[in-house]
Short mmCIF file of C-alpha atoms in Angstrom, two decimals:
data_model
loop_
_atom_site.label_atom_id
_atom_site.label_comp_id
_atom_site.label_asym_id
_atom_site.label_seq_id
_atom_site.Cartn_x
_atom_site.Cartn_y
_atom_site.Cartn_z
CA MET A 1 143.09 178.59 142.41
CA ARG A 2 142.75 177.47 138.70
CA ASP A 3 140.62 180.22 137.76
CA GLY A 4 142.78 182.93 139.10
CA GLN A 5 146.03 181.28 137.35
CA VAL A 6 143.97 181.59 134.13
CA GLN A 7 143.02 184.92 134.72
CA GLU A 8 146.66 186.11 135.42
CA LEU A 9 147.80 184.20 132.24
CA LEU A 10 144.82 185.97 130.19
CA ASP A 11 145.79 189.53 131.69
CA TRP A 12 149.68 188.86 130.63
CA TYR A 13 148.52 187.97 127.07
CA ASP A 14 146.32 190.95 126.95
CA ARG A 15 149.42 192.88 127.48
CA HIS A 16 151.90 190.91 125.53
CA ALA A 17 150.51 188.97 122.95
CA ARG A 18 152.87 188.50 119.99
CA ASP A 19 151.84 190.09 116.65
CA LEU A 20 151.46 187.60 114.23
CA PRO A 21 150.14 187.73 110.64
CA TRP A 22 147.38 185.23 111.13
CA ARG A 23 146.32 186.10 114.64
CA VAL A 24 143.31 188.25 115.92
CA GLY A 25 144.88 190.15 118.71
CA PRO A 26 142.89 190.33 122.25
CA SER A 27 142.17 194.02 121.72
CA ALA A 28 140.52 193.18 118.19
CA ARG A 29 138.98 190.26 119.66
CA ALA A 30 137.51 192.28 122.33
CA ALA A 31 136.17 194.66 119.82
CA GLY A 32 134.53 191.72 118.27
CA VAL A 33 136.65 190.92 115.24
CA ARG A 34 136.42 187.12 114.67
CA PRO A 35 139.25 185.00 113.42
CA ASP A 36 138.99 183.55 109.93
CA PRO A 37 139.21 179.66 110.11
CA TYR A 38 140.96 179.32 106.89
CA ARG A 39 144.02 181.61 108.32
CA VAL A 40 143.98 179.65 111.48
CA TRP A 41 144.03 176.43 109.94
CA LEU A 42 146.50 177.59 107.23
CA SER A 43 148.81 178.85 109.86
CA GLU A 44 148.40 175.56 111.98
CA VAL A 45 149.23 173.23 109.18
CA MET A 46 152.23 175.37 108.16
CA LEU A 47 153.39 175.68 111.86
CA GLN A 48 153.67 171.86 112.26
CA GLN A 49 157.49 170.82 112.88
CA THR A 50 158.35 174.56 111.60
CA THR A 51 159.39 177.81 113.49
CA VAL A 52 157.16 181.18 113.48
CA ALA A 53 160.21 183.01 112.06
CA ALA A 54 160.10 180.54 109.08
CA VAL A 55 156.26 180.42 108.38
CA LYS A 56 155.72 184.36 108.39
CA ALA A 57 156.60 184.94 104.99
CA TYR A 58 155.17 181.60 103.40
CA PHE A 59 151.95 182.70 105.03
CA GLU A 60 151.70 186.07 103.96
CA ARG A 61 152.54 184.78 100.36
CA PHE A 62 149.97 181.99 100.58
CA THR A 63 147.25 184.52 101.64
CA THR A 64 148.11 187.03 98.92
CA LEU A 65 148.10 184.31 96.24
CA TRP A 66 144.89 182.51 97.95
CA PRO A 67 143.13 184.91 100.10
CA THR A 68 140.23 182.51 100.72
CA VAL A 69 140.17 178.40 100.98
CA THR A 70 138.13 178.63 97.81
CA ASP A 71 140.92 180.64 95.75
CA LEU A 72 143.45 177.87 97.22
CA ALA A 73 141.35 174.92 96.21
CA ARG A 74 141.41 176.13 92.77
CA ALA A 75 145.32 176.22 92.50
CA GLU A 76 147.38 174.15 90.41
CA ASP A 77 148.93 171.45 92.37
CA GLY A 78 152.35 172.14 91.12
CA VAL A 79 152.07 175.87 91.83
CA VAL A 80 151.12 175.23 95.15
CA MET A 81 153.88 172.56 95.89
CA GLY A 82 156.43 175.18 94.31
CA GLU A 83 155.37 177.92 96.97
CA TRP A 84 155.50 175.27 99.72
CA ALA A 85 159.21 174.25 98.78
CA GLY A 86 161.49 175.04 101.69
CA LEU A 87 158.99 174.53 104.44
CA GLY A 88 159.69 170.75 104.45
CA TYR A 89 157.14 167.79 105.62
CA TYR A 90 155.90 167.88 101.90
CA ALA A 91 152.70 165.44 102.60
CA ARG A 92 151.25 168.69 104.59
CA ALA A 93 151.16 170.62 101.26
CA ARG A 94 149.42 167.92 99.38
CA ASN A 95 146.95 167.67 102.65
CA LEU A 96 146.58 171.41 102.35
CA LEU A 97 145.13 171.09 98.81
CA LYS A 98 143.12 167.84 99.64
CA CYS A 99 141.46 169.72 102.68
CA ALA A 100 140.73 173.06 100.72
CA ARG A 101 139.09 171.25 98.01
CA VAL A 102 136.79 169.26 100.39
CA VAL A 103 135.97 172.61 102.24
CA ALA A 104 135.26 174.38 98.85
CA GLU A 105 133.27 171.54 97.37
CA GLU A 106 131.37 169.90 100.26
CA HIS A 107 131.21 172.36 102.87
CA ASP A 108 130.55 175.68 100.50
CA GLY A 109 133.70 177.12 101.42
CA ARG A 110 133.03 177.17 105.25
CA PHE A 111 134.95 175.06 107.47
CA PRO A 112 132.99 172.91 109.99
CA ASP A 113 132.36 174.56 113.46
CA THR A 114 132.94 171.68 115.49
CA ARG A 115 136.05 169.57 116.55
CA GLU A 116 134.29 166.34 115.10
CA GLY A 117 133.71 167.96 111.66
CA LEU A 118 136.98 169.18 111.48
CA LEU A 119 138.59 165.82 112.29
CA ALA A 120 136.61 164.52 109.50
CA LEU A 121 138.60 166.80 106.84
CA PRO A 122 141.87 165.41 105.03
CA GLY A 123 144.94 166.29 106.87
CA ILE A 124 143.43 167.45 110.20
CA GLY A 125 144.31 165.32 113.16
CA PRO A 126 143.54 166.05 116.85
CA TYR A 127 145.86 169.20 117.44
CA THR A 128 144.96 170.95 114.35
CA ALA A 129 140.99 170.33 114.99
CA ALA A 130 141.48 171.23 118.61
CA ALA A 131 143.41 174.50 117.69
CA ILE A 132 140.75 175.73 114.96
CA SER A 133 137.96 174.73 117.37
CA ALA A 134 139.60 177.12 120.18
CA ILE A 135 141.10 179.82 118.09
CA ALA A 136 138.74 180.31 115.28
CA TYR A 137 135.23 179.48 117.38
CA ASP A 138 136.36 179.85 120.91
CA ALA A 139 135.45 176.44 122.03
CA PRO A 140 136.78 175.10 125.17
CA GLU A 141 139.04 172.65 123.28
CA VAL A 142 142.25 171.45 124.86
CA VAL A 143 145.14 172.48 122.69
CA VAL A 144 148.44 170.95 123.10
CA ASP A 145 151.53 171.55 121.55
CA GLY A 146 155.29 171.56 122.15
CA ASN A 147 155.08 174.84 123.88
CA VAL A 148 152.20 173.87 126.16
CA GLU A 149 153.40 170.63 126.98
CA ARG A 150 156.84 172.36 128.46
CA VAL A 151 154.59 175.00 130.33
CA MET A 152 152.55 172.02 131.82
CA ALA A 153 155.59 169.92 132.42
CA ARG A 154 156.80 172.89 134.58
CA LEU A 155 153.77 173.97 136.13
CA PHE A 156 152.79 170.55 137.48
CA ASP A 157 156.35 169.24 137.65
CA ILE A 158 155.70 166.40 135.49
CA ARG A 159 158.85 164.50 135.33
CA THR A 160 157.72 161.53 133.17
CA PRO A 161 160.08 161.42 129.95
CA LEU A 162 158.55 162.57 126.84
CA PRO A 163 156.78 161.16 124.67
CA ALA A 164 155.33 158.91 127.67
CA ALA A 165 154.36 161.89 129.42
CA LYS A 166 151.90 163.37 126.95
CA PRO A 167 148.83 162.00 128.26
CA GLU A 168 149.76 163.35 131.77
CA MET A 169 150.52 166.88 130.21
CA THR A 170 147.41 166.73 128.24
CA ALA A 171 145.24 166.09 131.37
CA ALA A 172 146.99 168.80 133.03
CA ALA A 173 146.42 171.08 130.33
CA ALA A 174 142.70 170.29 130.17
CA ARG A 175 142.34 170.82 133.86
CA MET A 176 143.64 174.35 133.08
CA THR A 177 141.34 175.03 129.87
CA PRO A 178 138.78 177.57 130.69
CA ASN A 179 135.12 178.02 129.31
CA GLU A 180 135.38 181.75 129.17
CA ARG A 181 138.09 182.99 126.36
CA PRO A 182 139.53 179.44 125.36
CA GLY A 183 141.05 180.98 122.16
CA CYS A 184 142.63 183.56 123.87
CA TYR A 185 143.95 181.01 126.51
CA ALA A 186 145.24 178.67 124.20
CA GLN A 187 147.49 181.10 122.22
CA ALA A 188 148.37 182.91 125.79
CA VAL A 189 149.74 179.44 126.76
CA MET A 190 151.68 178.91 123.55
CA ASP A 191 152.96 182.61 123.63
CA LEU A 192 153.98 182.15 127.48
CA GLY A 193 156.33 178.81 126.27
CA ALA A 194 157.56 180.64 123.01
CA THR A 195 158.53 183.79 124.76
CA ILE A 196 159.22 183.34 128.52
CA CYS A 197 158.96 179.30 129.52
CA THR A 198 161.65 178.67 126.80
CA PRO A 199 163.26 175.54 126.41
CA ARG A 200 166.62 176.94 127.88
CA SER A 201 166.94 179.75 130.82
CA PRO A 202 163.31 180.39 131.29
CA ALA A 203 162.43 183.82 132.37
CA CYS A 204 160.92 182.81 135.60
CA GLY A 205 161.29 186.27 137.05
CA ILE A 206 158.89 187.97 134.77
CA CYS A 207 156.58 184.92 134.61
CA PRO A 208 152.78 185.50 135.35
CA TRP A 209 152.60 181.76 136.52
CA ARG A 210 156.01 181.67 138.59
CA GLU A 211 153.97 181.58 141.93
CA PRO A 212 152.05 178.32 141.26
CA CYS A 213 154.73 176.80 139.23
CA LEU A 214 155.93 173.69 141.06
CA ALA A 215 158.99 172.96 139.18
CA ARG A 216 160.34 176.57 140.00
CA ARG A 217 159.77 175.86 143.67
CA ALA A 218 161.45 172.63 143.41
CA GLY A 219 164.18 174.29 141.28
CA VAL A 220 164.10 171.85 138.34
CA GLN A 221 162.45 174.08 135.95
CA ALA A 222 165.02 174.19 133.37
CA ASP A 223 165.36 170.44 133.59
CA LEU A 224 161.91 169.71 132.33
CA PRO A 225 160.45 168.43 130.26
CA VAL A 226 162.47 165.37 130.26
CA LYS A 227 162.97 163.59 127.25
CA ALA A 228 163.84 160.02 126.59
CA PRO A 229 167.29 159.85 124.76
CA LYS A 230 167.00 160.11 120.88
CA LYS A 231 167.74 157.08 118.85
CA THR A 232 170.68 157.38 116.34
CA LYS A 233 169.28 158.38 113.02
CA PRO A 234 170.66 156.21 110.10
CA THR A 235 172.61 157.23 107.09
CA ARG A 236 171.06 156.72 103.47
CA PHE A 237 172.93 157.06 100.18
CA GLY A 238 171.92 157.92 96.74
CA TYR A 239 172.89 159.71 93.50
CA ALA A 240 171.38 162.65 91.98
CA TYR A 241 171.78 163.57 88.36
CA VAL A 242 171.79 167.04 87.04
CA ALA A 243 171.57 167.27 83.04
CA ARG A 244 171.47 170.37 81.33
CA ARG A 245 170.77 170.84 77.47
CA THR A 246 172.89 173.04 75.35
CA ASP A 247 169.85 175.53 75.31
CA GLY A 248 169.72 175.78 78.80
CA ALA A 249 167.02 173.60 79.76
CA TRP A 250 167.37 171.38 82.86
CA LEU A 251 166.12 167.82 83.15
CA LEU A 252 163.73 167.37 86.42
CA GLU A 253 161.15 165.01 87.18
CA ARG A 254 157.82 165.08 89.72
CA ARG A 255 158.30 162.46 92.36
CA PRO A 256 155.17 160.39 93.08
CA ASP A 257 152.32 161.62 95.23
CA SER A 258 152.98 159.21 97.93
CA GLY A 259 156.23 158.87 99.87
CA LEU A 260 158.64 161.61 100.77
CA LEU A 261 158.83 164.70 98.86
CA GLY A 262 155.62 163.50 97.18
CA GLY A 263 154.16 165.77 94.43
CA MET A 264 157.62 167.89 94.12
CA LEU A 265 160.09 168.70 91.35
CA GLY A 266 163.51 167.27 91.83
CA TRP A 267 166.40 166.01 89.96
CA PRO A 268 166.27 162.16 88.82
CA GLY A 269 167.93 159.94 90.90
CA SER A 270 168.22 156.54 92.63
CA ASP A 271 166.66 155.17 95.41
CA TRP A 272 167.80 156.11 98.90
CA ASN A 273 169.12 153.60 100.95
CA GLU A 274 172.35 151.60 102.41
CA ASP A 275 173.34 150.50 98.97
CA PRO A 276 172.14 152.40 96.01
CA ARG A 277 172.56 151.63 92.50
CA PRO A 278 173.18 154.24 90.06
CA ALA A 279 170.40 154.87 87.80
CA PRO A 280 171.28 157.84 85.24
CA PRO A 281 167.88 158.95 83.27
CA VAL A 282 169.63 159.43 80.10
CA GLU A 283 172.83 158.13 78.52
CA ALA A 284 175.41 160.72 78.60
CA ASN A 285 179.11 161.81 79.47
CA TRP A 286 178.45 162.05 83.38
CA HIS A 287 180.93 163.56 85.58
CA ARG A 288 181.11 163.43 89.53
CA LEU A 289 181.10 166.31 91.34
CA PRO A 290 183.80 166.33 94.37
CA GLU A 291 181.26 167.28 96.84
CA GLU A 292 177.78 165.53 98.12
CA ALA A 293 174.63 167.19 98.97
CA ARG A 294 173.94 166.47 102.63
CA HIS A 295 170.34 166.82 104.35
CA THR A 296 168.64 165.45 107.57
CA PHE A 297 165.19 164.34 107.47
CA THR A 298 162.95 163.49 110.43
CA HIS A 299 164.38 159.75 110.62
CA PHE A 300 167.28 159.81 108.68
CA HIS A 301 170.31 161.44 107.26
CA LEU A 302 170.79 161.59 103.48
CA ARG A 303 174.06 161.87 101.48
CA LEU A 304 173.51 162.28 97.52
CA LYS A 305 176.18 161.74 95.09
CA ILE A 306 175.83 164.30 92.39
CA ASP A 307 176.52 163.45 88.60
CA VAL A 308 176.38 166.35 85.76
CA ALA A 309 176.16 166.02 82.32
CA LEU A 310 175.70 168.58 79.17
CA VAL A 311 173.46 167.13 76.74
CA PRO A 312 172.58 167.96 73.10
CA THR A 313 169.06 169.66 72.41
CA GLU A 314 167.61 166.55 70.98
CA THR A 315 168.25 164.49 74.00
CA GLN A 316 165.35 162.19 74.89
CA PRO A 317 165.40 161.12 78.60
CA ALA A 318 163.96 157.92 80.08
CA ARG A 319 162.80 159.70 82.95
CA GLY A 320 161.47 163.26 83.48
CA SER A 321 161.38 166.27 81.06
CA PHE A 322 163.42 169.21 80.32
CA LEU A 323 162.15 172.72 81.45
CA LEU A 324 163.43 175.92 79.96
CA PRO A 325 164.96 178.43 82.18
CA ARG A 326 161.81 180.61 82.00
CA ASP A 327 159.98 177.38 83.29
CA PHE A 328 162.02 176.74 85.94
CA SER A 329 162.81 178.55 89.35
CA PRO A 330 165.57 176.65 91.73
CA ALA A 331 163.28 178.46 94.61
CA SER A 332 160.57 175.69 93.93
CA LEU A 333 162.67 172.98 94.99
CA PRO A 334 162.69 170.93 98.20
CA THR A 335 165.39 172.07 100.02
CA VAL A 336 167.54 168.99 99.46
CA MET A 337 166.92 169.20 95.81
CA ARG A 338 168.06 173.10 95.82
CA LYS A 339 171.08 171.73 97.67
CA VAL A 340 171.92 169.69 94.65
CA PHE A 341 171.24 172.60 92.53
CA ASP A 342 173.59 174.64 94.29
CA LEU A 343 176.42 172.54 94.11
CA ALA A 344 176.05 171.62 90.50
CA HIS A 345 174.80 174.82 88.41
CA GLY A 346 178.53 176.18 88.81
CA SER A 347 180.04 173.43 86.75
CA PHE A 348 177.69 174.19 83.87
CA GLU A 349 178.78 178.06 84.00
CA ASN A 350 182.17 176.76 83.77
CA ALA A 351 181.61 174.59 80.90
CA ARG A 352 179.96 177.45 78.87
#
């Protein structure tokens, strides 16, 4: 029974596979084209907590700038972090560089071809190792992302709430994973979840697994997977200081490598907590903007009060350094810092 279901899914995938810039499609794969482990790895890291639509442009830019893992390993940290800006979860970018350098220096620019070898690399966890093993090396590894969890929950009518249901869903996915064409199978289940077995209003009428789907038979497919109630996110507060010299230079600082937004450029500011203390980076005639910058991270909401100041060219800040306009691009800022800039820069234009 399982083999027939797998073949039905693969037949569907051969006809309907998504055209993605990092993917070797089924026809090319059948013709002998092998996926590049570097491109598979890069796409999987980028896709963590991010949508395919958001990742495409980043992936194409990264692979244009750094076509191989060795090219990426040689890149400057600040340049890579700047190119990553907007994708969020910046620890991924730091680990991306660490991993690239280990592969380049210790593996002669070649990714290990076993799950165990991949797990030994910085920033590669069980899911990413399984995905690279399956997609790049056609190993029968069990690949379980959010799309696969949803498909398995419905196919096997798993009603245990997430996240407690993860082991049950992984066991179901393991039962379905074939030895033949496991790379195509892994991508087929992901495509099924992304295009047909969607979170809302699944298109069961055109699903290749509509007949064996136990949730569809029970009429509960739209209710699965069940998710435990989300905890209320706390709100943290802080101050951001945007200073501009009379020659147009902006005062910025690079955040520590560890912690939130690690290694990224940003505006000097206070700690983020329930009752932050003002912490201006330089003595100046600061003016408070009427609007706050608001942003939501995984575990909390953030509200930043914004103070702005125009300062003379001889100003010496206690923290950070001034960057001339030619050396600064707002696009290189992480999203929350870009929000601060968007609110603040107009006040300087009005003052000129």
